[in-house]
């Protein structure tokens, strides 16, 4: 754990000193590898397939992952507390480099996009958010997050989620976004509720972690509901 916090200080020391970090869990499952769809599933505005834009909020930026993010992502996402509720991340810098290259290929094919979370004062991504199509023409998609523990409790999760969801609903044909959160992940489930997601049920034994099957809660956000809720947005990163 000391290695993770030490690296965070080197990468993003200004923000790390300024924010009081809380030991909370606000992570959602994310796919670090996935079978390529049989055919591209591009829908709506497909400009993002040629390259993701930079999305800027207060004290945070979302951008496409780059090769140099591999070391920071390894440091941030390899600790036990972070990996507790997500599918196993790569265990080497080379593994993250392969994941980043895969994410670029899948984005070009129109199958998914992955943003890196870069807080103010940082040069590299400290987390990521992924949206991937699970139905033709991106009509239904699944999204997930992974954030380094030094940034839990700073508002990074909610800010990144809102920016990403707004991008997805405006620039893809998605009508329904799904998210899964382990039942024991109280903070993550609470964050999804704050985003306006609707709890639809429990998926029994749907996540295999360390040889055990865990139950997950299924959440969904529909396009119409999202745009109606936008008026209630408030800044989450001060």
Tab-separated table of N, CA, C and O in Angstrom, residues 60-105:
chain	number	residue	atom	x	y	z
A	60	UNK	N	-10.411	18.807	-13.012
A	60	UNK	CA	-10.301	17.456	-13.559
A	60	UNK	C	-10.367	17.503	-15.077
A	60	UNK	O	-11.017	18.380	-15.655
A	61	UNK	N	-9.673	16.571	-15.700
A	61	UNK	CA	-9.703	16.434	-17.146
A	61	UNK	C	-9.844	14.952	-17.491
A	61	UNK	O	-9.225	14.098	-16.861
A	62	UNK	N	-10.687	14.654	-18.468
A	62	UNK	CA	-10.775	13.309	-19.015
A	62	UNK	C	-10.178	13.336	-20.411
A	62	UNK	O	-10.513	14.209	-21.219
A	63	UNK	N	-9.306	12.400	-20.710
A	63	UNK	CA	-8.689	12.316	-22.030
A	63	UNK	C	-8.437	10.857	-22.365
A	63	UNK	O	-8.541	9.972	-21.507
A	64	UNK	N	-8.075	10.617	-23.619
A	64	UNK	CA	-7.766	9.254	-24.028
A	64	UNK	C	-6.496	8.770	-23.322
A	64	UNK	O	-5.563	9.549	-23.086
A	65	UNK	N	-6.478	7.502	-22.974
A	65	UNK	CA	-5.281	6.922	-22.372
A	65	UNK	C	-4.132	6.927	-23.364
A	65	UNK	O	-4.322	6.733	-24.564
A	66	UNK	N	-2.914	7.155	-22.854
A	66	UNK	CA	-1.706	7.113	-23.674
A	66	UNK	C	-0.728	6.133	-23.029
A	66	UNK	O	-0.862	5.775	-21.852
A	67	UNK	N	0.252	5.711	-23.803
A	67	UNK	CA	1.190	4.678	-23.355
A	67	UNK	C	1.874	5.059	-22.053
A	67	UNK	O	2.105	4.214	-21.186
A	68	UNK	N	2.178	6.342	-21.876
A	68	UNK	CA	2.889	6.782	-20.679
A	68	UNK	C	2.036	6.692	-19.417
A	68	UNK	O	2.551	6.881	-18.309
A	69	UNK	N	0.737	6.411	-19.552
A	69	UNK	CA	-0.128	6.224	-18.382
A	69	UNK	C	0.066	4.855	-17.741
A	69	UNK	O	-0.473	4.607	-16.650
A	70	UNK	N	0.796	3.972	-18.385
A	70	UNK	CA	0.856	2.583	-17.922
A	70	UNK	C	1.413	2.466	-16.506
A	70	UNK	O	0.890	1.704	-15.682
A	71	UNK	N	2.467	3.210	-16.182
A	71	UNK	CA	3.064	3.111	-14.855
A	71	UNK	C	2.140	3.655	-13.777
A	71	UNK	O	2.003	3.053	-12.708
A	72	UNK	N	1.511	4.800	-14.031
A	72	UNK	CA	0.621	5.367	-13.022
A	72	UNK	C	-0.608	4.492	-12.815
A	72	UNK	O	-1.066	4.310	-11.685
A	73	UNK	N	-1.151	3.929	-13.885
A	73	UNK	CA	-2.306	3.046	-13.740
A	73	UNK	C	-1.946	1.782	-12.979
A	73	UNK	O	-2.716	1.290	-12.147
A	74	UNK	N	-0.746	1.252	-13.249
A	74	UNK	CA	-0.291	0.075	-12.510
A	74	UNK	C	-0.209	0.392	-11.026
A	74	UNK	O	-0.680	-0.384	-10.178
A	75	UNK	N	0.371	1.544	-10.683
A	75	UNK	CA	0.502	1.927	-9.288
A	75	UNK	C	-0.852	2.148	-8.635
A	75	UNK	O	-1.097	1.709	-7.505
A	76	UNK	N	-1.754	2.821	-9.342
A	76	UNK	CA	-3.033	3.203	-8.756
A	76	UNK	C	-4.018	2.039	-8.639
A	76	UNK	O	-4.808	1.987	-7.700
A	77	UNK	N	-3.992	1.127	-9.583
A	77	UNK	CA	-5.053	0.109	-9.647
A	77	UNK	C	-4.628	-1.282	-9.195
A	77	UNK	O	-5.439	-2.195	-9.200
A	78	UNK	N	-3.359	-1.439	-8.802
A	78	UNK	CA	-2.893	-2.783	-8.450
A	78	UNK	C	-2.988	-3.082	-6.965
A	78	UNK	O	-2.739	-4.210	-6.546
A	79	UNK	N	-3.338	-2.091	-6.138
A	79	UNK	CA	-3.409	-2.337	-4.704
A	79	UNK	C	-4.629	-3.199	-4.373
A	79	UNK	O	-5.620	-3.236	-5.106
A	80	UNK	N	-4.558	-3.865	-3.229
A	80	UNK	CA	-5.610	-4.803	-2.844
A	80	UNK	C	-6.954	-4.117	-2.671
A	80	UNK	O	-7.989	-4.637	-3.087
A	81	UNK	N	-6.968	-2.910	-2.066
A	81	UNK	CA	-8.235	-2.243	-1.806
A	81	UNK	C	-8.913	-1.780	-3.085
A	81	UNK	O	-10.148	-1.746	-3.173
A	82	UNK	N	-8.118	-1.443	-4.102
A	82	UNK	CA	-8.697	-1.013	-5.374
A	82	UNK	C	-9.212	-2.201	-6.164
A	82	UNK	O	-10.292	-2.165	-6.758
A	83	UNK	N	-8.433	-3.266	-6.204
A	83	UNK	CA	-8.789	-4.429	-7.015
A	83	UNK	C	-9.906	-5.267	-6.404
A	83	UNK	O	-10.396	-6.203	-7.036
A	84	UNK	N	-10.363	-4.903	-5.216
A	84	UNK	CA	-11.338	-5.715	-4.491
A	84	UNK	C	-12.629	-5.916	-5.257
A	84	UNK	O	-13.217	-6.997	-5.230
A	85	UNK	N	-13.088	-4.876	-5.953
A	85	UNK	CA	-14.401	-4.935	-6.590
A	85	UNK	C	-14.344	-4.823	-8.110
A	85	UNK	O	-15.357	-4.543	-8.746
A	86	UNK	N	-13.184	-4.993	-8.726
A	86	UNK	CA	-13.085	-4.912	-10.181
A	86	UNK	C	-12.474	-6.196	-10.721
A	86	UNK	O	-11.854	-6.965	-9.990
A	87	UNK	N	-12.642	-6.443	-12.012
A	87	UNK	CA	-11.990	-7.582	-12.628
A	87	UNK	C	-10.483	-7.374	-12.565
A	87	UNK	O	-10.009	-6.238	-12.545
A	88	UNK	N	-9.698	-8.444	-12.501
A	88	UNK	CA	-8.257	-8.328	-12.265
A	88	UNK	C	-7.572	-7.424	-13.288
A	88	UNK	O	-7.657	-7.659	-14.492
A	89	UNK	N	-6.880	-6.368	-12.831
A	89	UNK	CA	-6.157	-5.493	-13.758
A	89	UNK	C	-4.826	-6.121	-14.159
A	89	UNK	O	-4.371	-7.087	-13.542
A	90	UNK	N	-4.168	-5.593	-15.190
A	90	UNK	CA	-2.834	-6.077	-15.546
A	90	UNK	C	-1.880	-5.936	-14.359
A	90	UNK	O	-2.070	-5.071	-13.498
A	91	UNK	N	-0.863	-6.757	-14.337
A	91	UNK	CA	0.065	-6.769	-13.206
A	91	UNK	C	1.436	-6.209	-13.559
A	91	UNK	O	2.328	-6.189	-12.705
A	92	UNK	N	1.615	-5.741	-14.791
A	92	UNK	CA	2.898	-5.182	-15.227
A	92	UNK	C	2.645	-3.942	-16.082
A	92	UNK	O	1.541	-3.785	-16.641
A	93	UNK	N	3.657	-3.059	-16.216
A	93	UNK	CA	3.491	-1.921	-17.133
A	93	UNK	C	3.188	-2.367	-18.548
A	93	UNK	O	2.385	-1.748	-19.256
A	94	UNK	N	3.834	-3.454	-18.975
A	94	UNK	CA	3.596	-3.970	-20.328
A	94	UNK	C	2.153	-4.425	-20.489
A	94	UNK	O	1.552	-4.265	-21.553
A	95	UNK	N	1.579	-4.982	-19.416
A	95	UNK	CA	0.193	-5.402	-19.470
A	95	UNK	C	-0.738	-4.220	-19.663
A	95	UNK	O	-1.701	-4.294	-20.439
A	96	UNK	N	-0.456	-3.105	-18.977
A	96	UNK	CA	-1.280	-1.910	-19.163
A	96	UNK	C	-1.059	-1.294	-20.541
A	96	UNK	O	-1.982	-0.734	-21.129
A	97	UNK	N	0.168	-1.388	-21.059
A	97	UNK	CA	0.417	-0.889	-22.417
A	97	UNK	C	-0.425	-1.663	-23.426
A	97	UNK	O	-0.988	-1.076	-24.365
A	98	UNK	N	-0.531	-2.970	-23.233
A	98	UNK	CA	-1.360	-3.785	-24.124
A	98	UNK	C	-2.833	-3.417	-23.985
A	98	UNK	O	-3.569	-3.365	-24.972
A	99	UNK	N	-3.268	-3.166	-22.739
A	99	UNK	CA	-4.651	-2.759	-22.526
A	99	UNK	C	-4.937	-1.429	-23.218
A	99	UNK	O	-5.982	-1.258	-23.855
A	100	UNK	N	-4.024	-0.475	-23.110
A	100	UNK	CA	-4.210	0.837	-23.738
A	100	UNK	C	-4.259	0.692	-25.257
A	100	UNK	O	-5.110	1.312	-25.921
A	101	UNK	N	-3.392	-0.146	-25.820
A	101	UNK	CA	-3.419	-0.372	-27.266
A	101	UNK	C	-4.730	-1.030	-27.686
A	101	UNK	O	-5.325	-0.680	-28.716
A	102	UNK	N	-5.210	-1.981	-26.871
A	102	UNK	CA	-6.503	-2.626	-27.147
A	102	UNK	C	-7.627	-1.603	-27.107
A	102	UNK	O	-8.521	-1.605	-27.964
A	103	UNK	N	-7.604	-0.706	-26.108
A	103	UNK	CA	-8.646	0.307	-25.983
A	103	UNK	C	-8.679	1.208	-27.214
A	103	UNK	O	-9.753	1.591	-27.686
A	104	UNK	N	-7.509	1.539	-27.752
A	104	UNK	CA	-7.469	2.364	-28.964
A	104	UNK	C	-8.075	1.620	-30.157
A	104	UNK	O	-8.837	2.206	-30.939
A	105	UNK	N	-7.742	0.347	-30.300
A	105	UNK	CA	-8.283	-0.435	-31.418
A	105	UNK	C	-9.802	-0.557	-31.316
A	105	UNK	O	-10.521	-0.408	-32.318
